[in-house]
Amino acid sequence: MSRYRSLGFLLGVMVVALGVGNQTSVGQELIPRSVLFGNPERATPRLSPDGQWLAYRAPRDGVMNVYVAPVNNLSAARPVTNDRTTGISQYFWTYTNQHLVYLQDNNGDEDFHLYAVDLKSDEIRDLTPLEQIRAQVMGVSRHFPEHLLVGINDRDQRWFHDVYRIHIPTGTRELVYENNQFVGLLADEHYRLRVAMTFTPTGGALLMKAAGDDLDWEPLLEIDSADVMTTSPLGLDKTGEVMYLIDSRQRDTAALRSIHIPSGREETLFTTDVADVSNVLSHPTEHHIQAVAYNYERETWHVLDNSIQGDLDFLAAAHPGEVNVSSRTLDDRLWTVVYSVADGPVRFYLYDRDARNTTFLFSHRPELEALNLADMHPVIIPSRDGLRLVSYLSLPPWHDPDRTGRPDRPLPMVLLVHGGPWARDEWGFDPLHQLLANRGYAVLAVNYRGSTGFGKSFINAANLEWSGKMHDDLLDAVEWAVEQGIARRESVAIMGGSYGGYATLVGLTFTPDVFACGVDIVGPSNLVTLLDNPPPYWMPIMSLMQTRVGDYRTEEGREFLRSRSPLFRVDQIRKPLLIGQGAQDPRVKQAESDQIVQAMQERGIPVTYMLYPEEGHGFDRPENNISFFAVTEAFLARHLGGRYEEIGNAFEGANFAVPAGADDIPGLNRK
């Protein structure tokens, strides 16, 4: 999730940045930024398929790498990767039980390569040693433990991925399918391509099935534009003849369905009118779906396979929090299980199905265990036209000692706007909620129209509504918080990343009197230049952008996009703005921030702009994240009146420049 933005306003900020007013409240100590935004101590444990080994991510010389230990002896863990840049976030075991594979880009540029680690020799091999590619893992099979199916867009970075079969120990690469038309392909356990997907010019999609060994393709089902965001394949069963998919056709919320590919026969496996299907749990060898989840305010699981009903019942009662199974052995005896709460660290356990017991492995940030953290309250906010906006409210614990979700008095508030916009906020531990609540703010995160998980009508209500009804939803949330005695009308900040950064700029330009200040990270300022300069891998989905954001191909459409772009309303900005941008961002390019900063400077409007040369769409390096939050804290304290942790050594190890507004924030001019 990306966030945050520019800051800066004149002499008053000097008082804040020097540390004046940094008192604690009712014995509530400041939580150090490093505790919330530094590297986790350990995270994402994964069992090897044979159950002999446990891998997890942990810092190595300050950078997240992968460690491996015998499953019953974590004290014997050793690092098996040695990344020195942004750290490793995506990895998995192969069926050899001696190779781990991970994806890594270069400083956030999203050109992902696939690497393999040999645990016996410690050799690390780039399996995709090509320039300017974006590798995708398309198949991992126990029947071919030394081989992977990998998609590589080496012929044309703008369009489709060819399918290669790669030998893990040697890196030998064999072309399986030259792809000239599909945005996605599904293979079965025997690495036979079975299903393909392409988008239509009208913003819909078409699923095709393979016919014969020559890979002729025949129509399987058509998805119109109203359903394309809520209907998509999930995977294949063991036979390769049954495809699972989430499916909103002929209904509003997405159901779990299956299709027998040869006959086209469809079956509905699970439906709810509350929310879309959001998660599934599949058998490790049979690959049929055993349980399904949906998420309205909180995640709810429904069991389809009675053989695991007792396991999930036991796990739900064993420890507090929402439960997810993150890995399973091939014999299905051992699981790793994740417990998530809003007011504590994420905790990981090893579950033995035979003994029916759990063994604690670790929590991701043990220092949080002793802290008085904020709870997260789901709330439903009505929009002006009758939509129900599922939102999440966090409050400073000393202002809500009984945890009722209502403070003892109206507070300054930060409205957090998630990115996407086709994503959503969820209940659970959120470091930004905790930071802001600890600094004395009410924190409200709103699933505005266009957010995912609430049915196709809710998503489609956002079509062509960037800065329109999508922004009205945010304004309605602010009004609700004021009416409920949660927020002080004159002390509300807007903050977010990606689309949330755009919403921040919209807030300060389209409704300049509503918000006291804004913090924007990697937010587009001009929708025309955003859509004129997409990353190469967006090209197949540009028909979706035309129908949902605006048609950048016609002059009428471009004029509409300009009317929804903050850049052309810069002269309306009257409140402080902080901008953060990654120079390597391939989605919202640096020019999006540069151009609005330049326009503000030309008009003499103050702005502080922090540019990170080795970051992309958001800040991955903890040092950079911490540096930006240090400035954000001072900014918010100055303009909302909350607490903050002094900048101190927060810039150590960070790499950023301040092209504008450095002198407005004491300490920034040291960079």
PDB file of C-alpha atoms in Angstrom, residues 70-328:
ATOM      1  CA  PRO A  70      14.955 -27.642  10.521  1.00  0.00           C
ATOM      2  CA  VAL A  71      11.253 -27.578  11.253  1.00  0.00           C
ATOM      3  CA  ASN A  72      11.769 -28.508  14.895  1.00  0.00           C
ATOM      4  CA  ASN A  73      14.868 -26.381  15.537  1.00  0.00           C
ATOM      5  CA  LEU A  74      14.487 -22.731  14.607  1.00  0.00           C
ATOM      6  CA  SER A  75      17.632 -21.902  16.566  1.00  0.00           C
ATOM      7  CA  ALA A  76      19.614 -23.592  13.784  1.00  0.00           C
ATOM      8  CA  ALA A  77      18.295 -21.216  11.123  1.00  0.00           C
ATOM      9  CA  ARG A  78      20.736 -19.862   8.561  1.00  0.00           C
ATOM     10  CA  PRO A  79      20.356 -17.212   5.836  1.00  0.00           C
ATOM     11  CA  VAL A  80      20.204 -18.614   2.322  1.00  0.00           C
ATOM     12  CA  THR A  81      19.827 -15.359   0.366  1.00  0.00           C
ATOM     13  CA  ASN A  82      21.907 -12.206   0.529  1.00  0.00           C
ATOM     14  CA  ASP A  83      19.931  -9.373  -1.028  1.00  0.00           C
ATOM     15  CA  ARG A  84      21.466  -5.959  -0.279  1.00  0.00           C
ATOM     16  CA  THR A  85      18.854  -3.637  -1.741  1.00  0.00           C
ATOM     17  CA  THR A  86      15.088  -3.611  -1.137  1.00  0.00           C
ATOM     18  CA  GLY A  87      14.814  -7.027   0.480  1.00  0.00           C
ATOM     19  CA  ILE A  88      12.922 -10.143  -0.577  1.00  0.00           C
ATOM     20  CA  SER A  89       9.152 -10.110  -0.213  1.00  0.00           C
ATOM     21  CA  GLN A  90       7.970 -12.999  -2.445  1.00  0.00           C
ATOM     22  CA  TYR A  91       9.402 -16.503  -2.200  1.00  0.00           C
ATOM     23  CA  PHE A  92       8.268 -20.146  -2.242  1.00  0.00           C
ATOM     24  CA  TRP A  93       9.556 -23.695  -1.985  1.00  0.00           C
ATOM     25  CA  THR A  94       9.911 -25.953  -4.995  1.00  0.00           C
ATOM     26  CA  TYR A  95       9.091 -29.645  -4.889  1.00  0.00           C
ATOM     27  CA  THR A  96      12.767 -30.635  -4.883  1.00  0.00           C
ATOM     28  CA  ASN A  97      12.815 -29.596  -1.186  1.00  0.00           C
ATOM     29  CA  GLN A  98      16.299 -28.199  -1.770  1.00  0.00           C
ATOM     30  CA  HIS A  99      15.468 -25.149  -3.881  1.00  0.00           C
ATOM     31  CA  LEU A 100      13.759 -21.920  -2.929  1.00  0.00           C
ATOM     32  CA  VAL A 101      12.619 -19.473  -5.591  1.00  0.00           C
ATOM     33  CA  TYR A 102      12.035 -15.751  -5.200  1.00  0.00           C
ATOM     34  CA  LEU A 103      11.027 -12.764  -7.321  1.00  0.00           C
ATOM     35  CA  GLN A 104      12.979  -9.517  -7.165  1.00  0.00           C
ATOM     36  CA  ASP A 105      12.980  -6.242  -9.089  1.00  0.00           C
ATOM     37  CA  ASN A 106      15.525  -3.403  -9.103  1.00  0.00           C
ATOM     38  CA  ASN A 107      14.737  -0.515  -6.747  1.00  0.00           C
ATOM     39  CA  GLY A 108      11.002  -0.711  -7.327  1.00  0.00           C
ATOM     40  CA  ASP A 109      11.072  -0.662 -11.148  1.00  0.00           C
ATOM     41  CA  GLU A 110       8.781  -3.762 -11.251  1.00  0.00           C
ATOM     42  CA  ASP A 111      10.979  -5.564 -13.775  1.00  0.00           C
ATOM     43  CA  PHE A 112      10.845  -8.798 -11.804  1.00  0.00           C
ATOM     44  CA  HIS A 113      13.404 -11.553 -12.275  1.00  0.00           C
ATOM     45  CA  LEU A 114      13.046 -15.068 -10.898  1.00  0.00           C
ATOM     46  CA  TYR A 115      15.907 -16.438  -8.790  1.00  0.00           C
ATOM     47  CA  ALA A 116      16.547 -19.942  -7.444  1.00  0.00           C
ATOM     48  CA  VAL A 117      18.565 -20.820  -4.336  1.00  0.00           C
ATOM     49  CA  ASP A 118      20.236 -24.240  -4.065  1.00  0.00           C
ATOM     50  CA  LEU A 119      20.271 -25.054  -0.355  1.00  0.00           C
ATOM     51  CA  LYS A 120      23.034 -27.643  -0.746  1.00  0.00           C
ATOM     52  CA  SER A 121      25.514 -25.525  -2.681  1.00  0.00           C
ATOM     53  CA  ASP A 122      24.221 -22.075  -1.620  1.00  0.00           C
ATOM     54  CA  GLU A 123      24.321 -21.088  -5.296  1.00  0.00           C
ATOM     55  CA  ILE A 124      21.835 -18.381  -6.326  1.00  0.00           C
ATOM     56  CA  ARG A 125      20.882 -18.433 -10.000  1.00  0.00           C
ATOM     57  CA  ASP A 126      18.939 -15.882 -12.037  1.00  0.00           C
ATOM     58  CA  LEU A 127      16.502 -18.103 -13.949  1.00  0.00           C
ATOM     59  CA  THR A 128      15.451 -15.206 -16.192  1.00  0.00           C
ATOM     60  CA  PRO A 129      18.711 -13.375 -17.104  1.00  0.00           C
ATOM     61  CA  LEU A 130      17.134 -11.064 -19.661  1.00  0.00           C
ATOM     62  CA  GLU A 131      16.901  -7.290 -19.869  1.00  0.00           C
ATOM     63  CA  GLN A 132      13.691  -5.368 -19.151  1.00  0.00           C
ATOM     64  CA  ILE A 133      11.366  -8.260 -18.469  1.00  0.00           C
ATOM     65  CA  ARG A 134       8.666  -9.021 -15.943  1.00  0.00           C
ATOM     66  CA  ALA A 135       8.744 -12.719 -15.068  1.00  0.00           C
ATOM     67  CA  GLN A 136       5.615 -14.523 -13.838  1.00  0.00           C
ATOM     68  CA  VAL A 137       5.453 -17.968 -12.234  1.00  0.00           C
ATOM     69  CA  MET A 138       2.766 -19.886 -14.133  1.00  0.00           C
ATOM     70  CA  GLY A 139       3.187 -23.426 -12.881  1.00  0.00           C
ATOM     71  CA  VAL A 140       4.769 -25.398 -10.029  1.00  0.00           C
ATOM     72  CA  SER A 141       4.155 -29.156 -10.068  1.00  0.00           C
ATOM     73  CA  ARG A 142       5.115 -32.052  -7.825  1.00  0.00           C
ATOM     74  CA  HIS A 143       5.201 -34.197 -10.975  1.00  0.00           C
ATOM     75  CA  PHE A 144       8.096 -32.124 -12.336  1.00  0.00           C
ATOM     76  CA  PRO A 145       9.943 -31.067  -9.195  1.00  0.00           C
ATOM     77  CA  GLU A 146      12.976 -29.683 -11.063  1.00  0.00           C
ATOM     78  CA  HIS A 147      10.989 -27.603 -13.527  1.00  0.00           C
ATOM     79  CA  LEU A 148       8.853 -24.453 -13.396  1.00  0.00           C
ATOM     80  CA  LEU A 149       6.532 -22.894 -15.938  1.00  0.00           C
ATOM     81  CA  VAL A 150       7.425 -19.226 -16.222  1.00  0.00           C
ATOM     82  CA  GLY A 151       5.932 -16.399 -18.265  1.00  0.00           C
ATOM     83  CA  ILE A 152       8.476 -13.966 -19.748  1.00  0.00           C
ATOM     84  CA  ASN A 153       7.674 -10.891 -21.857  1.00  0.00           C
ATOM     85  CA  ASP A 154      11.069 -10.734 -23.539  1.00  0.00           C
ATOM     86  CA  ARG A 155       9.742 -10.382 -27.104  1.00  0.00           C
ATOM     87  CA  ASP A 156       7.559  -7.345 -26.379  1.00  0.00           C
ATOM     88  CA  GLN A 157       7.485  -5.835 -22.919  1.00  0.00           C
ATOM     89  CA  ARG A 158       4.194  -4.080 -23.669  1.00  0.00           C
ATOM     90  CA  TRP A 159       2.092  -7.115 -24.323  1.00  0.00           C
ATOM     91  CA  PHE A 160       2.034 -10.829 -23.667  1.00  0.00           C
ATOM     92  CA  HIS A 161       4.137 -13.341 -21.771  1.00  0.00           C
ATOM     93  CA  ASP A 162       5.513 -16.342 -23.614  1.00  0.00           C
ATOM     94  CA  VAL A 163       5.530 -19.557 -21.598  1.00  0.00           C
ATOM     95  CA  TYR A 164       8.865 -21.238 -20.845  1.00  0.00           C
ATOM     96  CA  ARG A 165       9.753 -24.416 -19.016  1.00  0.00           C
ATOM     97  CA  ILE A 166      12.824 -23.733 -16.873  1.00  0.00           C
ATOM     98  CA  HIS A 167      15.090 -26.341 -15.302  1.00  0.00           C
ATOM     99  CA  ILE A 168      15.747 -25.061 -11.784  1.00  0.00           C
ATOM    100  CA  PRO A 169      19.208 -26.576 -11.127  1.00  0.00           C
ATOM    101  CA  THR A 170      20.729 -25.376 -14.424  1.00  0.00           C
ATOM    102  CA  GLY A 171      18.504 -22.508 -15.575  1.00  0.00           C
ATOM    103  CA  THR A 172      18.002 -24.168 -18.972  1.00  0.00           C
ATOM    104  CA  ARG A 173      15.024 -22.566 -20.676  1.00  0.00           C
ATOM    105  CA  GLU A 174      12.667 -24.183 -23.222  1.00  0.00           C
ATOM    106  CA  LEU A 175       9.898 -22.323 -25.040  1.00  0.00           C
ATOM    107  CA  VAL A 176       6.533 -24.016 -24.499  1.00  0.00           C
ATOM    108  CA  TYR A 177       4.133 -21.509 -26.045  1.00  0.00           C
ATOM    109  CA  GLU A 178       4.616 -18.299 -27.986  1.00  0.00           C
ATOM    110  CA  ASN A 179       1.787 -16.116 -26.765  1.00  0.00           C
ATOM    111  CA  ASN A 180       0.480 -13.436 -29.100  1.00  0.00           C
ATOM    112  CA  GLN A 181      -2.987 -12.778 -27.733  1.00  0.00           C
ATOM    113  CA  PHE A 182      -3.637 -13.703 -24.091  1.00  0.00           C
ATOM    114  CA  VAL A 183      -3.155 -11.726 -20.878  1.00  0.00           C
ATOM    115  CA  GLY A 184      -3.283 -14.868 -18.753  1.00  0.00           C
ATOM    116  CA  LEU A 185      -2.869 -18.644 -19.113  1.00  0.00           C
ATOM    117  CA  LEU A 186      -3.665 -21.552 -16.777  1.00  0.00           C
ATOM    118  CA  ALA A 187      -1.706 -24.814 -16.853  1.00  0.00           C
ATOM    119  CA  ASP A 188      -2.565 -28.104 -15.160  1.00  0.00           C
ATOM    120  CA  GLU A 189      -0.271 -30.253 -13.003  1.00  0.00           C
ATOM    121  CA  HIS A 190       1.225 -31.816 -16.116  1.00  0.00           C
ATOM    122  CA  TYR A 191       2.134 -28.411 -17.523  1.00  0.00           C
ATOM    123  CA  ARG A 192      -0.516 -28.562 -20.219  1.00  0.00           C
ATOM    124  CA  LEU A 193      -2.061 -25.195 -21.002  1.00  0.00           C
ATOM    125  CA  ARG A 194      -5.810 -25.470 -20.448  1.00  0.00           C
ATOM    126  CA  VAL A 195      -7.389 -22.014 -20.190  1.00  0.00           C
ATOM    127  CA  ALA A 196      -6.480 -18.588 -21.542  1.00  0.00           C
ATOM    128  CA  MET A 197      -7.907 -15.116 -20.992  1.00  0.00           C
ATOM    129  CA  THR A 198      -7.999 -11.967 -23.084  1.00  0.00           C
ATOM    130  CA  PHE A 199      -9.677  -8.583 -22.644  1.00  0.00           C
ATOM    131  CA  THR A 200     -12.151  -7.267 -25.189  1.00  0.00           C
ATOM    132  CA  PRO A 201     -12.135  -3.742 -26.702  1.00  0.00           C
ATOM    133  CA  THR A 202     -15.291  -2.903 -24.708  1.00  0.00           C
ATOM    134  CA  GLY A 203     -13.671  -3.621 -21.328  1.00  0.00           C
ATOM    135  CA  GLY A 204     -14.914  -7.186 -20.927  1.00  0.00           C
ATOM    136  CA  ALA A 205     -13.000 -10.471 -21.062  1.00  0.00           C
ATOM    137  CA  LEU A 206     -13.111 -13.783 -22.880  1.00  0.00           C
ATOM    138  CA  LEU A 207     -11.993 -17.131 -21.449  1.00  0.00           C
ATOM    139  CA  MET A 208     -10.823 -19.698 -23.987  1.00  0.00           C
ATOM    140  CA  LYS A 209     -10.158 -23.428 -23.622  1.00  0.00           C
ATOM    141  CA  ALA A 210      -7.402 -25.379 -25.319  1.00  0.00           C
ATOM    142  CA  ALA A 211      -8.616 -27.721 -28.027  1.00  0.00           C
ATOM    143  CA  GLY A 212      -6.220 -30.492 -28.965  1.00  0.00           C
ATOM    144  CA  ASP A 213      -2.460 -30.797 -28.675  1.00  0.00           C
ATOM    145  CA  ASP A 214      -1.905 -28.002 -31.211  1.00  0.00           C
ATOM    146  CA  LEU A 215      -3.356 -25.493 -28.759  1.00  0.00           C
ATOM    147  CA  ASP A 216      -6.184 -24.313 -30.913  1.00  0.00           C
ATOM    148  CA  TRP A 217      -8.440 -22.200 -28.746  1.00  0.00           C
ATOM    149  CA  GLU A 218     -12.216 -22.293 -28.416  1.00  0.00           C
ATOM    150  CA  PRO A 219     -14.525 -19.985 -26.416  1.00  0.00           C
ATOM    151  CA  LEU A 220     -15.277 -21.155 -22.882  1.00  0.00           C
ATOM    152  CA  LEU A 221     -17.172 -18.200 -21.415  1.00  0.00           C
ATOM    153  CA  GLU A 222     -17.564 -14.479 -21.977  1.00  0.00           C
ATOM    154  CA  ILE A 223     -17.430 -11.885 -19.189  1.00  0.00           C
ATOM    155  CA  ASP A 224     -18.999  -8.519 -19.892  1.00  0.00           C
ATOM    156  CA  SER A 225     -17.532  -5.256 -18.665  1.00  0.00           C
ATOM    157  CA  ALA A 226     -19.908  -5.065 -15.689  1.00  0.00           C
ATOM    158  CA  ASP A 227     -18.538  -8.373 -14.343  1.00  0.00           C
ATOM    159  CA  VAL A 228     -14.904  -8.247 -15.375  1.00  0.00           C
ATOM    160  CA  MET A 229     -13.661  -6.849 -12.033  1.00  0.00           C
ATOM    161  CA  THR A 230     -15.524  -9.511 -10.047  1.00  0.00           C
ATOM    162  CA  THR A 231     -15.180 -12.598 -12.255  1.00  0.00           C
ATOM    163  CA  SER A 232     -11.867 -14.381 -12.773  1.00  0.00           C
ATOM    164  CA  PRO A 233     -10.276 -17.857 -12.717  1.00  0.00           C
ATOM    165  CA  LEU A 234      -8.739 -19.162  -9.480  1.00  0.00           C
ATOM    166  CA  GLY A 235      -7.113 -22.392 -10.680  1.00  0.00           C
ATOM    167  CA  LEU A 236      -7.594 -25.983 -11.761  1.00  0.00           C
ATOM    168  CA  ASP A 237      -8.219 -29.187  -9.847  1.00  0.00           C
ATOM    169  CA  LYS A 238      -6.008 -32.286 -10.008  1.00  0.00           C
ATOM    170  CA  THR A 239      -7.549 -33.513 -13.266  1.00  0.00           C
ATOM    171  CA  GLY A 240      -7.026 -30.214 -15.044  1.00  0.00           C
ATOM    172  CA  GLU A 241     -10.583 -30.478 -16.338  1.00  0.00           C
ATOM    173  CA  VAL A 242     -12.305 -28.476 -13.594  1.00  0.00           C
ATOM    174  CA  MET A 243     -11.636 -24.754 -13.296  1.00  0.00           C
ATOM    175  CA  TYR A 244     -12.586 -22.794 -10.197  1.00  0.00           C
ATOM    176  CA  LEU A 245     -13.494 -19.137 -10.475  1.00  0.00           C
ATOM    177  CA  ILE A 246     -15.066 -16.289  -8.588  1.00  0.00           C
ATOM    178  CA  ASP A 247     -18.095 -15.308 -10.610  1.00  0.00           C
ATOM    179  CA  SER A 248     -20.552 -12.413 -10.404  1.00  0.00           C
ATOM    180  CA  ARG A 249     -22.446 -13.185 -13.609  1.00  0.00           C
ATOM    181  CA  GLN A 250     -26.216 -13.182 -13.034  1.00  0.00           C
ATOM    182  CA  ARG A 251     -25.704 -11.870  -9.494  1.00  0.00           C
ATOM    183  CA  ASP A 252     -24.130  -8.937  -7.649  1.00  0.00           C
ATOM    184  CA  THR A 253     -21.592 -10.437  -5.229  1.00  0.00           C
ATOM    185  CA  ALA A 254     -19.043 -12.868  -6.620  1.00  0.00           C
ATOM    186  CA  ALA A 255     -19.782 -16.530  -5.897  1.00  0.00           C
ATOM    187  CA  LEU A 256     -17.420 -19.511  -5.972  1.00  0.00           C
ATOM    188  CA  ARG A 257     -18.192 -21.628  -9.030  1.00  0.00           C
ATOM    189  CA  SER A 258     -16.621 -24.447 -10.971  1.00  0.00           C
ATOM    190  CA  ILE A 259     -16.685 -25.201 -14.693  1.00  0.00           C
ATOM    191  CA  HIS A 260     -16.072 -28.610 -16.239  1.00  0.00           C
ATOM    192  CA  ILE A 261     -13.926 -27.417 -19.116  1.00  0.00           C
ATOM    193  CA  PRO A 262     -14.664 -30.143 -21.718  1.00  0.00           C
ATOM    194  CA  SER A 263     -18.441 -29.916 -21.339  1.00  0.00           C
ATOM    195  CA  GLY A 264     -18.864 -26.342 -20.105  1.00  0.00           C
ATOM    196  CA  ARG A 265     -21.025 -27.584 -17.229  1.00  0.00           C
ATOM    197  CA  GLU A 266     -21.074 -25.075 -14.366  1.00  0.00           C
ATOM    198  CA  GLU A 267     -21.718 -25.605 -10.657  1.00  0.00           C
ATOM    199  CA  THR A 268     -22.187 -23.074  -7.865  1.00  0.00           C
ATOM    200  CA  LEU A 269     -20.189 -24.070  -4.775  1.00  0.00           C
ATOM    201  CA  PHE A 270     -20.741 -21.114  -2.454  1.00  0.00           C
ATOM    202  CA  THR A 271     -22.642 -17.837  -2.465  1.00  0.00           C
ATOM    203  CA  THR A 272     -23.369 -15.032  -0.045  1.00  0.00           C
ATOM    204  CA  ASP A 273     -25.156 -11.762  -0.639  1.00  0.00           C
ATOM    205  CA  VAL A 274     -22.926 -10.043   1.935  1.00  0.00           C
ATOM    206  CA  ALA A 275     -19.650  -9.767   0.024  1.00  0.00           C
ATOM    207  CA  ASP A 276     -17.546 -11.280  -2.754  1.00  0.00           C
ATOM    208  CA  VAL A 277     -15.594 -14.469  -2.252  1.00  0.00           C
ATOM    209  CA  SER A 278     -12.182 -13.228  -1.108  1.00  0.00           C
ATOM    210  CA  ASN A 279     -10.049 -16.268  -0.265  1.00  0.00           C
ATOM    211  CA  VAL A 280      -9.940 -20.045  -0.669  1.00  0.00           C
ATOM    212  CA  LEU A 281      -8.101 -22.968   0.892  1.00  0.00           C
ATOM    213  CA  SER A 282      -7.177 -25.797  -1.477  1.00  0.00           C
ATOM    214  CA  HIS A 283      -5.898 -29.330  -0.889  1.00  0.00           C
ATOM    215  CA  PRO A 284      -2.127 -29.577  -1.473  1.00  0.00           C
ATOM    216  CA  THR A 285      -2.295 -32.504  -3.915  1.00  0.00           C
ATOM    217  CA  GLU A 286      -5.920 -32.840  -5.056  1.00  0.00           C
ATOM    218  CA  HIS A 287      -6.268 -29.071  -5.535  1.00  0.00           C
ATOM    219  CA  HIS A 288     -10.000 -29.056  -4.878  1.00  0.00           C
ATOM    220  CA  ILE A 289     -11.218 -26.119  -2.791  1.00  0.00           C
ATOM    221  CA  GLN A 290     -11.853 -27.117   0.801  1.00  0.00           C
ATOM    222  CA  ALA A 291     -12.899 -23.818   2.365  1.00  0.00           C
ATOM    223  CA  VAL A 292     -13.907 -20.385   1.143  1.00  0.00           C
ATOM    224  CA  ALA A 293     -13.842 -16.951   2.791  1.00  0.00           C
ATOM    225  CA  TYR A 294     -15.654 -13.672   2.301  1.00  0.00           C
ATOM    226  CA  ASN A 295     -14.864 -10.357   3.937  1.00  0.00           C
ATOM    227  CA  TYR A 296     -17.425  -7.672   4.699  1.00  0.00           C
ATOM    228  CA  GLU A 297     -16.381  -6.070   7.996  1.00  0.00           C
ATOM    229  CA  ARG A 298     -14.259  -9.077   9.015  1.00  0.00           C
ATOM    230  CA  GLU A 299     -13.148 -12.255   7.286  1.00  0.00           C
ATOM    231  CA  THR A 300     -15.494 -15.252   7.618  1.00  0.00           C
ATOM    232  CA  TRP A 301     -14.646 -18.813   6.562  1.00  0.00           C
ATOM    233  CA  HIS A 302     -17.072 -21.475   5.305  1.00  0.00           C
ATOM    234  CA  VAL A 303     -15.967 -25.115   5.032  1.00  0.00           C
ATOM    235  CA  LEU A 304     -16.794 -27.084   1.886  1.00  0.00           C
ATOM    236  CA  ASP A 305     -14.797 -30.237   2.696  1.00  0.00           C
ATOM    237  CA  ASN A 306     -15.847 -31.821   5.996  1.00  0.00           C
ATOM    238  CA  SER A 307     -12.441 -33.502   6.373  1.00  0.00           C
ATOM    239  CA  ILE A 308     -10.974 -30.183   7.584  1.00  0.00           C
ATOM    240  CA  GLN A 309     -13.962 -28.915   9.573  1.00  0.00           C
ATOM    241  CA  GLY A 310     -12.470 -30.132  12.852  1.00  0.00           C
ATOM    242  CA  ASP A 311      -9.111 -28.552  12.051  1.00  0.00           C
ATOM    243  CA  LEU A 312     -10.551 -25.133  11.328  1.00  0.00           C
ATOM    244  CA  ASP A 313     -12.844 -25.303  14.367  1.00  0.00           C
ATOM    245  CA  PHE A 314      -9.855 -26.133  16.569  1.00  0.00           C
ATOM    246  CA  LEU A 315      -7.699 -23.378  15.097  1.00  0.00           C
ATOM    247  CA  ALA A 316     -10.449 -20.779  15.452  1.00  0.00           C
ATOM    248  CA  ALA A 317     -10.679 -21.548  19.180  1.00  0.00           C
ATOM    249  CA  ALA A 318      -6.966 -22.042  19.883  1.00  0.00           C
ATOM    250  CA  HIS A 319      -5.792 -18.403  19.781  1.00  0.00           C
ATOM    251  CA  PRO A 320      -7.334 -14.944  19.336  1.00  0.00           C
ATOM    252  CA  GLY A 321      -7.495 -13.330  15.934  1.00  0.00           C
ATOM    253  CA  GLU A 322      -8.434 -14.084  12.366  1.00  0.00           C
ATOM    254  CA  VAL A 323      -6.940 -17.371  11.139  1.00  0.00           C
ATOM    255  CA  ASN A 324      -5.288 -18.164   7.823  1.00  0.00           C
ATOM    256  CA  VAL A 325      -3.388 -21.252   6.698  1.00  0.00           C
ATOM    257  CA  SER A 326      -0.250 -20.092   4.895  1.00  0.00           C
ATOM    258  CA  SER A 327       1.464 -23.370   3.920  1.00  0.00           C
ATOM    259  CA  ARG A 328       0.889 -27.146   4.063  1.00  0.00           C
TER     260      ARG A 328
END
